[in-house]
Coordinates of C-alpha atoms in Angstrom, one line a residue:
M27 CA 79.9 -76.6 135.2
Y28 CA 79.6 -79.1 138.0
G29 CA 83.0 -80.9 137.5
E30 CA 82.5 -84.6 137.1
D31 CA 79.1 -85.1 135.6
R32 CA 77.7 -87.1 132.7
A33 CA 79.2 -84.6 130.2
T34 CA 82.7 -85.3 131.5
E35 CA 82.6 -89.1 131.4
D36 CA 84.9 -89.4 128.4
Q37 CA 87.5 -86.9 129.6
I38 CA 90.9 -88.1 130.8
I39 CA 91.5 -86.9 134.4
T40 CA 94.5 -86.9 136.8
P41 CA 93.9 -88.5 140.2
W42 CA 95.2 -85.7 142.4
T43 CA 95.6 -86.1 146.2
F44 CA 96.4 -84.0 149.2
S45 CA 99.8 -84.2 150.8
V46 CA 99.0 -83.3 154.5
A47 CA 96.7 -85.7 156.4
S48 CA 94.0 -83.4 157.8
G49 CA 90.3 -83.3 158.1
Y50 CA 88.5 -85.9 155.9
S51 CA 91.8 -87.4 154.6
L52 CA 93.1 -87.9 158.2
L53 CA 90.1 -89.9 159.1
R54 CA 90.7 -92.2 156.1
D55 CA 94.4 -92.8 156.8
P56 CA 94.8 -96.0 158.9
H57 CA 98.3 -94.9 160.1
Y58 CA 97.0 -91.8 161.8
N59 CA 93.3 -92.2 162.3
K60 CA 92.1 -92.4 165.9
G61 CA 88.4 -92.4 165.4
L62 CA 86.5 -90.9 168.3
A63 CA 89.7 -90.7 170.3
F64 CA 90.7 -87.3 168.7
T65 CA 90.7 -84.8 171.5
E66 CA 88.8 -81.5 171.3
A67 CA 92.1 -79.6 170.6
E68 CA 93.0 -82.1 167.9
R69 CA 89.6 -81.7 166.3
D70 CA 90.1 -77.9 166.1
A71 CA 93.7 -78.1 164.9
H72 CA 93.0 -80.8 162.2
Y73 CA 89.7 -79.6 160.7
L74 CA 87.7 -82.5 162.2
R75 CA 84.8 -80.5 163.6
G76 CA 81.6 -81.9 162.3
L77 CA 83.3 -84.9 160.7
L78 CA 83.0 -86.9 163.9
P79 CA 80.1 -87.3 166.5
P80 CA 80.7 -85.1 169.6
A81 CA 81.7 -87.9 172.0
V82 CA 85.4 -88.3 172.8
S83 CA 86.5 -91.9 173.6
S84 CA 89.7 -93.3 175.0
Q85 CA 91.6 -96.0 173.2
E86 CA 90.6 -98.4 176.0
L87 CA 86.9 -97.7 175.5
Q88 CA 87.3 -98.3 171.7
E89 CA 89.1 -101.5 172.4
K90 CA 86.3 -102.7 174.7
K91 CA 83.7 -101.8 172.1
V92 CA 85.5 -103.7 169.3
M93 CA 86.0 -106.8 171.4
H94 CA 82.3 -106.7 172.3
N95 CA 81.4 -106.5 168.6
L96 CA 83.8 -109.3 167.6
R97 CA 82.4 -111.7 170.2
Q98 CA 79.0 -111.3 168.7
Y99 CA 80.2 -113.1 165.5
Q100 CA 79.6 -116.8 165.6
V101 CA 81.6 -117.5 162.4
P102 CA 85.4 -117.2 162.7
L103 CA 85.8 -115.9 159.2
Q104 CA 83.5 -113.0 160.1
R105 CA 85.8 -112.1 162.9
Y106 CA 88.8 -112.3 160.6
M107 CA 87.1 -109.9 158.1
A108 CA 86.1 -107.5 160.9
M109 CA 89.8 -107.5 162.1
M110 CA 91.0 -106.9 158.5
D111 CA 88.6 -104.0 158.2
L112 CA 89.8 -102.5 161.5
Q113 CA 93.4 -102.8 160.2
E114 CA 92.4 -100.9 157.1
R115 CA 90.7 -98.2 159.2
N116 CA 92.7 -97.8 162.4
E117 CA 96.1 -99.5 162.5
R118 CA 97.0 -98.6 166.1
L119 CA 93.7 -99.9 167.5
F120 CA 94.1 -103.1 165.5
Y121 CA 97.5 -103.8 167.0
K122 CA 96.5 -102.7 170.5
L123 CA 93.6 -105.2 170.3
L124 CA 95.8 -108.0 169.1
I125 CA 98.5 -107.4 171.9
D126 CA 95.9 -107.1 174.7
N127 CA 93.8 -110.1 173.6
V128 CA 96.5 -112.3 172.0
E129 CA 95.2 -115.7 173.0
E130 CA 91.7 -115.0 171.8
L131 CA 92.6 -113.2 168.6
L132 CA 95.7 -115.1 167.4
P133 CA 93.5 -118.0 166.0
V134 CA 91.4 -115.3 164.2
V135 CA 94.2 -113.4 162.4
Y136 CA 96.4 -116.5 162.0
T137 CA 95.9 -120.3 162.1
P138 CA 93.4 -121.8 161.8
T139 CA 91.1 -119.0 160.5
V140 CA 93.6 -117.5 158.0
G141 CA 93.4 -120.9 156.1
E142 CA 89.7 -120.4 155.4
A143 CA 90.4 -116.8 154.6
C144 CA 92.9 -117.8 152.0
Q145 CA 90.5 -120.3 150.4
K146 CA 87.9 -117.5 150.1
Y147 CA 90.3 -114.6 149.5
G148 CA 88.9 -113.8 146.1
S149 CA 85.4 -113.4 147.4
I150 CA 86.3 -111.4 150.5
F151 CA 89.0 -109.3 148.8
R152 CA 88.4 -105.6 149.5
R153 CA 91.5 -103.6 149.5
P154 CA 95.0 -104.8 148.4
Q155 CA 97.4 -105.3 151.3
G156 CA 101.0 -105.8 150.2
L157 CA 102.4 -106.3 146.7
F158 CA 101.3 -108.7 144.1
I159 CA 104.2 -109.6 141.7
S160 CA 103.1 -111.8 138.8
L161 CA 104.7 -113.1 135.6
K162 CA 103.3 -109.9 134.0
E163 CA 105.8 -107.9 136.0
K164 CA 108.8 -109.8 134.7
G165 CA 111.5 -107.3 133.9
K166 CA 109.8 -104.6 135.9
I167 CA 110.0 -105.9 139.5
L168 CA 112.2 -103.1 140.7
E169 CA 109.7 -100.6 139.4
V170 CA 106.9 -102.5 141.2
L171 CA 108.8 -102.4 144.5
K172 CA 109.1 -98.6 144.1
N173 CA 105.3 -98.4 143.9
W174 CA 105.1 -99.4 147.5
P175 CA 104.6 -96.2 149.5
E176 CA 107.0 -97.0 152.4
K177 CA 110.7 -96.6 151.3
T178 CA 112.3 -98.2 154.4
I179 CA 111.5 -101.9 154.6
Q180 CA 113.1 -104.2 157.2
V181 CA 111.0 -107.4 156.8
I182 CA 109.4 -109.0 153.8
V183 CA 107.3 -112.1 154.0
V184 CA 106.9 -113.6 150.6
T185 CA 104.9 -116.6 149.3
D186 CA 104.1 -118.1 145.9
G187 CA 100.9 -119.7 147.3
E188 CA 101.8 -123.3 146.3
R189 CA 101.5 -124.9 149.7
I190 CA 99.3 -122.8 152.0
L191 CA 99.2 -124.5 155.4
G192 CA 97.8 -128.0 154.8
L193 CA 95.4 -126.7 152.1
G194 CA 97.6 -127.0 149.0
D195 CA 97.9 -124.7 146.0
L196 CA 95.9 -121.5 146.6
G197 CA 97.8 -119.4 144.1
C198 CA 97.4 -115.6 144.4
Q199 CA 95.0 -116.1 147.3
G200 CA 97.9 -117.1 149.6
M201 CA 98.3 -113.4 150.3
G202 CA 96.4 -113.9 153.5
I203 CA 99.5 -115.7 155.0
P204 CA 102.1 -112.9 154.5
V205 CA 99.6 -110.3 155.7
G206 CA 98.8 -112.5 158.8
K207 CA 102.5 -113.2 159.5
L208 CA 103.5 -109.6 159.4
S209 CA 100.7 -108.5 161.7
L210 CA 102.3 -111.0 164.2
Y211 CA 105.8 -109.5 163.6
T212 CA 104.3 -106.2 164.8
S213 CA 102.0 -107.3 167.6
L214 CA 104.1 -110.1 169.1
G215 CA 107.6 -108.9 168.1
G216 CA 107.2 -105.2 168.2
V217 CA 108.5 -104.6 164.6
R218 CA 107.0 -101.4 163.3
P219 CA 104.2 -102.0 160.8
S220 CA 105.6 -99.4 158.4
V221 CA 108.7 -101.5 157.8
C222 CA 106.8 -104.7 157.0
L223 CA 105.9 -105.7 153.4
P224 CA 103.8 -108.7 152.5
I225 CA 104.4 -110.0 148.9
T226 CA 102.8 -112.7 146.8
I227 CA 104.6 -113.9 143.8
D228 CA 101.9 -115.2 141.3
V229 CA 103.2 -117.7 138.8
G230 CA 99.8 -119.2 138.2
T231 CA 98.1 -122.1 140.0
N232 CA 97.5 -125.8 139.4
N233 CA 94.3 -125.6 141.4
Q234 CA 91.6 -126.2 138.7
K235 CA 88.8 -125.1 141.1
L236 CA 90.5 -121.6 141.3
L237 CA 91.1 -121.5 137.5
D238 CA 87.4 -122.1 136.9
D239 CA 86.3 -119.5 139.6
E240 CA 85.1 -116.3 138.1
F241 CA 86.1 -114.4 141.3
Y242 CA 89.7 -115.7 141.4
I243 CA 92.0 -112.7 141.6
G244 CA 95.3 -114.2 140.3
L245 CA 96.7 -115.3 136.9
K246 CA 94.5 -117.8 135.3
Q247 CA 97.2 -120.2 134.0
K248 CA 99.0 -123.3 135.2
R249 CA 102.0 -122.8 137.4
A250 CA 105.3 -121.7 135.7
T251 CA 108.2 -124.0 136.7
G252 CA 111.8 -124.6 135.8
Q253 CA 113.8 -121.7 134.2
E254 CA 110.8 -119.3 133.9
Y255 CA 110.2 -119.7 137.7
A256 CA 113.8 -119.4 138.7
E257 CA 114.4 -116.3 136.6
L258 CA 111.4 -114.5 138.1
L259 CA 112.6 -115.4 141.7
E260 CA 116.2 -114.3 140.8
E261 CA 114.9 -111.0 139.5
F262 CA 112.8 -110.5 142.6
M263 CA 115.7 -111.3 145.0
S264 CA 118.0 -108.9 143.2
A265 CA 115.4 -106.2 143.1
V266 CA 114.7 -106.5 146.8
K267 CA 118.4 -106.1 147.6
Q268 CA 118.9 -103.2 145.2
N269 CA 115.9 -101.4 146.5
Y270 CA 116.1 -102.0 150.3
G271 CA 119.7 -102.9 150.9
E272 CA 121.6 -105.8 152.4
K273 CA 119.8 -105.9 155.8
V274 CA 116.2 -106.6 154.7
L275 CA 115.0 -109.9 156.1
I276 CA 113.2 -112.0 153.5
Q277 CA 111.0 -114.7 155.0
F278 CA 110.0 -117.4 152.6
E279 CA 106.5 -118.7 153.5
D280 CA 104.5 -121.7 152.3
F281 CA 106.5 -122.6 149.2
A282 CA 106.2 -126.2 148.0
N283 CA 109.0 -128.5 149.3
H284 CA 111.1 -128.6 146.1
N285 CA 111.2 -124.8 145.8
A286 CA 111.5 -124.1 149.6
F287 CA 114.8 -126.1 150.0
E288 CA 116.2 -124.9 146.8
L289 CA 115.6 -121.2 147.5
L290 CA 116.9 -121.4 151.0
A291 CA 120.1 -123.2 149.9
K292 CA 120.6 -120.8 146.9
Y293 CA 120.1 -117.5 148.7
R294 CA 121.2 -118.1 152.3
T295 CA 124.8 -117.1 151.5
T296 CA 124.0 -114.0 149.5
H297 CA 120.8 -112.6 151.2
L298 CA 119.3 -112.3 154.7
V299 CA 116.8 -115.1 154.3
F300 CA 114.7 -117.3 156.6
N301 CA 112.2 -120.0 155.8
D302 CA 109.6 -120.2 158.6
D303 CA 108.3 -123.6 157.5
I304 CA 111.8 -125.2 157.6
Q305 CA 113.6 -123.1 160.2
G306 CA 110.9 -121.4 162.3
T307 CA 108.9 -124.6 162.8
A308 CA 112.1 -126.4 163.7
S309 CA 113.2 -123.8 166.2
V310 CA 109.7 -123.9 168.0
V311 CA 109.6 -127.7 168.1
L312 CA 113.1 -127.9 169.4
A313 CA 112.2 -125.4 172.2
G314 CA 109.3 -127.8 173.1
L315 CA 111.6 -130.8 173.1
I316 CA 114.2 -129.0 175.3
A317 CA 111.5 -127.9 177.7
S318 CA 109.9 -131.4 177.8
L319 CA 113.2 -132.9 179.1
K320 CA 112.1 -131.6 182.6
L321 CA 109.2 -134.0 182.4
L322 CA 110.8 -136.8 180.3
G323 CA 114.2 -136.8 182.0
G324 CA 117.6 -137.4 180.2
T325 CA 119.1 -135.3 177.5
L326 CA 118.0 -135.0 173.8
A327 CA 120.6 -137.5 172.8
D328 CA 119.0 -140.1 175.1
H329 CA 115.7 -140.0 173.1
T330 CA 114.6 -141.6 169.9
F331 CA 112.5 -139.5 167.5
L332 CA 110.0 -140.8 164.9
F333 CA 108.4 -138.4 162.4
L334 CA 105.3 -138.9 160.3
G335 CA 105.9 -136.5 157.3
A336 CA 109.2 -135.9 155.6
G337 CA 108.6 -132.5 153.9
E338 CA 110.2 -129.2 154.8
A339 CA 108.8 -129.1 158.3
G340 CA 109.7 -132.7 159.2
T341 CA 113.2 -132.6 157.8
G342 CA 113.8 -129.1 159.1
I343 CA 112.9 -130.2 162.7
A344 CA 114.9 -133.4 162.3
E345 CA 118.0 -131.4 161.3
I346 CA 117.8 -128.8 164.1
I347 CA 117.4 -131.7 166.7
A348 CA 120.6 -133.3 165.2
L349 CA 122.4 -129.9 165.3
E350 CA 121.4 -129.4 169.0
I351 CA 122.6 -132.9 169.9
T352 CA 125.9 -132.3 168.1
K353 CA 126.3 -128.9 169.9
K354 CA 125.6 -130.4 173.4
T355 CA 127.5 -133.7 173.0
S356 CA 130.1 -133.0 170.3
V357 CA 129.2 -136.2 168.5
P358 CA 129.4 -135.9 164.6
L359 CA 126.2 -134.7 162.9
E360 CA 125.8 -138.0 161.0
K361 CA 125.8 -140.0 164.3
A362 CA 123.3 -137.6 165.9
R363 CA 121.0 -138.1 162.9
N364 CA 120.9 -141.9 163.7
K365 CA 118.5 -141.1 166.6
I366 CA 115.9 -139.7 164.2
W367 CA 113.7 -141.7 161.9
L368 CA 111.2 -140.4 159.3
V369 CA 108.1 -142.0 157.7
D370 CA 106.8 -140.6 154.5
S371 CA 103.8 -141.7 152.3
K372 CA 105.8 -144.8 151.2
G373 CA 106.8 -145.9 154.7
L374 CA 109.9 -145.7 156.8
I375 CA 112.8 -143.9 155.1
V376 CA 115.5 -146.6 155.0
S377 CA 118.8 -146.9 153.1
S378 CA 117.4 -149.4 150.5
R379 CA 115.1 -146.5 149.2
V380 CA 118.0 -144.0 148.9
E381 CA 118.0 -144.0 145.1
S382 CA 114.4 -142.9 144.8
L383 CA 114.5 -140.3 147.6
Q384 CA 114.4 -136.5 147.1
H385 CA 117.7 -134.9 148.2
F386 CA 116.4 -133.5 151.5
K387 CA 115.3 -137.0 152.6
K388 CA 118.5 -138.7 151.9
P389 CA 120.4 -137.9 155.2
W390 CA 117.6 -139.7 157.1
A391 CA 117.8 -143.0 155.2
H392 CA 119.2 -145.4 157.9
E393 CA 119.9 -149.1 157.8
H394 CA 116.6 -151.0 158.6
E395 CA 114.3 -153.4 156.8
P396 CA 111.4 -151.6 154.9
V397 CA 108.4 -150.8 157.1
K398 CA 105.2 -149.6 155.4
E399 CA 102.8 -148.6 158.2
L400 CA 103.3 -146.0 161.0
L401 CA 102.1 -148.4 163.6
D402 CA 104.7 -151.0 162.6
A403 CA 107.4 -148.3 162.5
V404 CA 106.5 -147.3 166.1
K405 CA 106.8 -151.0 167.2
A406 CA 110.1 -151.4 165.4
I407 CA 111.9 -148.1 166.2
K408 CA 110.4 -147.8 169.8
P409 CA 110.5 -144.0 169.8
T410 CA 110.1 -141.9 172.9
V411 CA 108.9 -138.9 170.8
L412 CA 106.4 -139.0 168.0
I413 CA 106.1 -135.9 165.8
G414 CA 103.5 -135.4 163.1
T415 CA 104.2 -133.0 160.2
S416 CA 102.3 -134.9 157.5
G417 CA 99.5 -132.4 156.8
V418 CA 97.1 -135.4 157.0
G419 CA 94.5 -135.5 159.8
K420 CA 93.7 -138.5 162.0
T421 CA 96.9 -140.4 161.2
F422 CA 97.9 -140.9 164.9
T423 CA 95.3 -143.6 165.4
K424 CA 94.2 -145.2 168.7
E425 CA 96.6 -148.1 168.1
V426 CA 99.5 -145.8 167.4
V427 CA 99.0 -143.7 170.6
E428 CA 98.4 -146.9 172.7
A429 CA 101.7 -148.4 171.3
M430 CA 103.5 -145.2 172.2
A431 CA 102.0 -145.4 175.8
S432 CA 103.0 -149.0 176.1
L433 CA 106.6 -148.3 175.2
N434 CA 107.0 -145.1 177.4
P435 CA 105.8 -144.0 180.8
K436 CA 105.4 -140.5 179.4
P437 CA 105.2 -140.5 175.5
L438 CA 105.7 -137.1 173.9
I439 CA 103.2 -136.7 171.1
M440 CA 103.4 -133.6 168.8
A441 CA 100.6 -133.4 166.2
L442 CA 101.9 -130.3 164.4
S443 CA 99.9 -130.2 161.1
N444 CA 97.6 -127.1 160.5
P445 CA 94.8 -126.2 160.5
T446 CA 92.9 -128.1 163.2
S447 CA 91.2 -130.4 160.7
Q448 CA 94.7 -131.7 159.5
A449 CA 96.0 -132.4 163.0
E450 CA 97.3 -136.0 163.3
C451 CA 95.2 -136.4 166.5
T452 CA 93.4 -134.1 168.9
A453 CA 94.4 -133.3 172.5
E454 CA 91.4 -135.3 173.7
E455 CA 92.4 -138.4 171.7
A456 CA 96.1 -138.2 172.9
Y457 CA 95.2 -137.9 176.6
T458 CA 92.3 -140.5 176.5
W459 CA 94.2 -143.2 174.5
S460 CA 97.3 -142.8 176.6
K461 CA 95.2 -142.8 179.8
G462 CA 96.5 -139.4 180.7
H463 CA 100.2 -140.3 180.4
A464 CA 101.0 -138.4 177.2
I465 CA 102.7 -135.1 177.0
F466 CA 100.9 -133.5 174.0
S467 CA 101.4 -130.4 171.9
S468 CA 99.9 -129.4 168.5
G469 CA 100.2 -126.9 165.7
S470 CA 96.7 -125.5 166.1
P471 CA 95.2 -124.6 169.5
F472 CA 93.0 -127.1 171.4
D473 CA 90.9 -126.3 174.5
P474 CA 92.0 -127.6 177.9
F475 CA 90.8 -131.2 178.4
E476 CA 89.8 -132.9 181.7
F477 CA 90.7 -136.6 182.1
E478 CA 90.0 -138.5 185.3
G479 CA 89.8 -135.3 187.4
R480 CA 92.9 -133.7 186.0
T481 CA 92.8 -130.8 183.6
F482 CA 95.4 -130.9 180.8
V483 CA 96.4 -127.8 179.0
S484 CA 98.2 -128.8 175.8
G485 CA 101.0 -126.6 174.5
Q486 CA 100.8 -125.1 171.0
A487 CA 104.0 -125.4 169.0
N488 CA 103.1 -122.2 167.1
N489 CA 105.8 -120.5 165.0
A490 CA 104.5 -117.3 166.4
Y491 CA 106.6 -118.0 169.5
V492 CA 109.8 -117.6 167.6
F493 CA 109.7 -115.7 164.3
P494 CA 108.6 -112.3 165.7
G495 CA 111.4 -112.2 168.3
F496 CA 113.8 -113.8 165.9
G497 CA 113.1 -111.0 163.3
L498 CA 113.4 -108.3 166.0
G499 CA 116.8 -109.7 167.1
I500 CA 118.1 -109.6 163.5
I501 CA 116.7 -106.0 162.9
M502 CA 117.9 -104.4 166.1
S503 CA 121.5 -105.8 165.7
G504 CA 121.7 -105.1 161.9
T505 CA 122.5 -108.8 161.2
I506 CA 123.3 -109.6 157.6
R507 CA 123.0 -113.4 157.5
V508 CA 121.0 -116.1 159.3
H509 CA 123.1 -118.8 161.0
D510 CA 121.8 -122.1 162.4
D511 CA 123.3 -121.2 165.8
M512 CA 120.9 -118.2 166.0
L513 CA 118.0 -120.7 165.6
L514 CA 119.4 -122.8 168.4
A515 CA 119.7 -119.7 170.6
A516 CA 116.1 -118.8 169.9
S517 CA 115.0 -122.4 170.9
E518 CA 116.9 -122.3 174.1
A519 CA 115.6 -118.9 175.0
L520 CA 112.0 -120.0 174.4
A521 CA 112.4 -123.2 176.4
A522 CA 113.7 -121.2 179.4
E523 CA 110.4 -119.3 179.5
V524 CA 108.4 -122.4 180.6
T525 CA 107.6 -122.3 184.3
E526 CA 106.9 -124.9 186.9
E527 CA 103.2 -123.9 186.8
D528 CA 103.2 -124.7 183.1
Y529 CA 104.7 -128.1 183.6
L530 CA 102.1 -129.0 186.2
K531 CA 99.4 -128.4 183.6
G532 CA 101.3 -130.6 181.1
R533 CA 102.4 -127.6 179.0
I534 CA 105.8 -127.5 177.3
Y535 CA 105.3 -124.0 176.0
P536 CA 104.6 -120.8 178.0
P537 CA 101.2 -119.1 177.6
F538 CA 100.9 -116.5 174.8
T539 CA 99.8 -113.8 177.3
N540 CA 103.5 -113.0 178.0
I541 CA 104.5 -113.1 174.3
R542 CA 106.1 -109.7 174.0
K543 CA 108.4 -110.4 177.0
I544 CA 109.2 -113.8 175.5
S545 CA 109.9 -112.1 172.1
A546 CA 112.3 -109.6 173.8
N547 CA 114.2 -112.4 175.4
I548 CA 114.4 -114.3 172.2
A549 CA 115.5 -111.2 170.3
A550 CA 118.2 -110.6 172.9
A551 CA 119.5 -114.3 172.6
V552 CA 119.5 -114.1 168.8
A553 CA 121.3 -110.8 168.7
A554 CA 123.8 -112.0 171.3
K555 CA 124.6 -115.0 169.1
A556 CA 124.8 -112.8 165.9
Y557 CA 127.3 -110.5 167.7
E558 CA 129.3 -113.5 168.8
L559 CA 129.4 -114.8 165.2
G560 CA 130.4 -111.4 163.8
L561 CA 127.3 -111.0 161.6
T562 CA 126.1 -107.7 162.9
T563 CA 126.4 -104.1 161.6
R564 CA 124.9 -102.2 164.5
L565 CA 127.9 -101.4 166.7
P566 CA 128.9 -101.1 169.5
R567 CA 126.9 -103.9 171.0
P568 CA 124.3 -102.6 173.6
N569 CA 125.2 -103.7 177.1
D570 CA 121.7 -104.9 178.0
L571 CA 120.2 -106.6 175.0
V572 CA 116.9 -107.4 176.6
K573 CA 116.4 -103.8 177.6
Y574 CA 117.5 -102.7 174.2
A575 CA 115.0 -105.1 172.5
E576 CA 112.2 -103.7 174.7
S577 CA 113.1 -100.2 173.8
C578 CA 113.0 -101.0 170.1
M579 CA 109.5 -102.5 170.2
Y580 CA 106.6 -100.7 168.6
T581 CA 103.8 -99.8 171.0
P582 CA 100.4 -99.1 169.4
V583 CA 99.1 -96.5 171.9
Y584 CA 97.7 -93.4 170.3
R585 CA 100.1 -90.4 169.8
T586 CA 99.1 -86.8 170.4
Y587 CA 98.9 -84.6 167.3
R588 CA 99.9 -81.0 167.3

């Protein structure tokens, strides 16, 4: 008599839904909901009378209110959760907030806060964002992709959760990373949110703490490896191409070293793939190095580089530096590599160790006697640039920084590991120990630091400078493959954005406040290179690529409904 009551508990029902967003359903659809910004006319036309309080607010007023509320939270994770709730409730307001307050909110929706969010993802999990593809879906991945409501997808960010930031294996809880990355594709690069798809591939986890956690949301088994893993990835890559076509950009994110290099090498000739940890990080760091030449003097080929950390980030950066030197000087790649030295957990990578090295470290094994410690490597190699990609905090000690300062009038020190707790050294340590001579940049943000009356603003070598504009350039030109030269073009475009004012503050990256303009310029440079290489499908080529990029960018201002 009353529909769903106790008497109907055991009956099977069909979950019907309405097809037109109107009234109550409109207020619960994040794509179209405007909250109190619905006008009087819209409230009449869409059956909203009585469902909202009588006040009508502008989007600007809503933005002001949300920012006021966010600033009340003392704990960054609470801000993260508030932002995720807003994204689930009102998509346009979420992106408007992120664009207008990028420097304040970027550390909330991305590093470093997203790391803590991933660690606690099982506990704070509310509504699924993106697709979870586990071993249970083997043989059915194409069907799973068809379950996603949007049929046109242009960017997929996918992780298997094995190496989340510097935090290790977080399994299924790594979903926070693809979700965060794609919110930056939209806010910083102007890629429409409807064409973005976050995916987590769950093959289990080797993190015992998660396996024992009753709130863990993933498969409770040890990680699948070898053939089982390869077959699942192969099915996934084929299904993506079959469902979304040749031009969908697949960004690999936070895969462990052994899989990251293998997947990139395997699929770069058959799919449009990009690994942000190997290629994105490399492109951003190269941009910082090109920009820093204004302060250091000379060309890239004149400098000697020493890395602490020889994983995907370290070797990826090393390779792109060598490629840029080769491009600018025409020396062979092998010779360009000789200016670059890497230290891993066993010491300096030298030719006597070549037999025991993983394949991606072998090109960096140069002739030199073995050196165990970083400090000794600094003294032996005498680098002008020290780059940290080790994922281990506090490894650039006072002695190491002092040694760099004694060897160079202006040592360039890049402590790139994320989150902040894993940074090789802090901005304060770098400036203090080098007596204000160091040029410093990091992976996570540091506050400005005053030393002997001078305020230093350290640059942040954040991948968010490059990948959103890079993705936009690929999408707007219909590019079908990623070429290394496109990464070099992105680096040079970013370096060109650093102003004299930035240099005076010690910055080798531009401020994030202009990020959408920077992304448009990067997109134009990437697209221009893709057209030059004959990799594009969107023809004819637009005359003004920067203007075209700006015209393609999503803007989150509210639309008027009829």
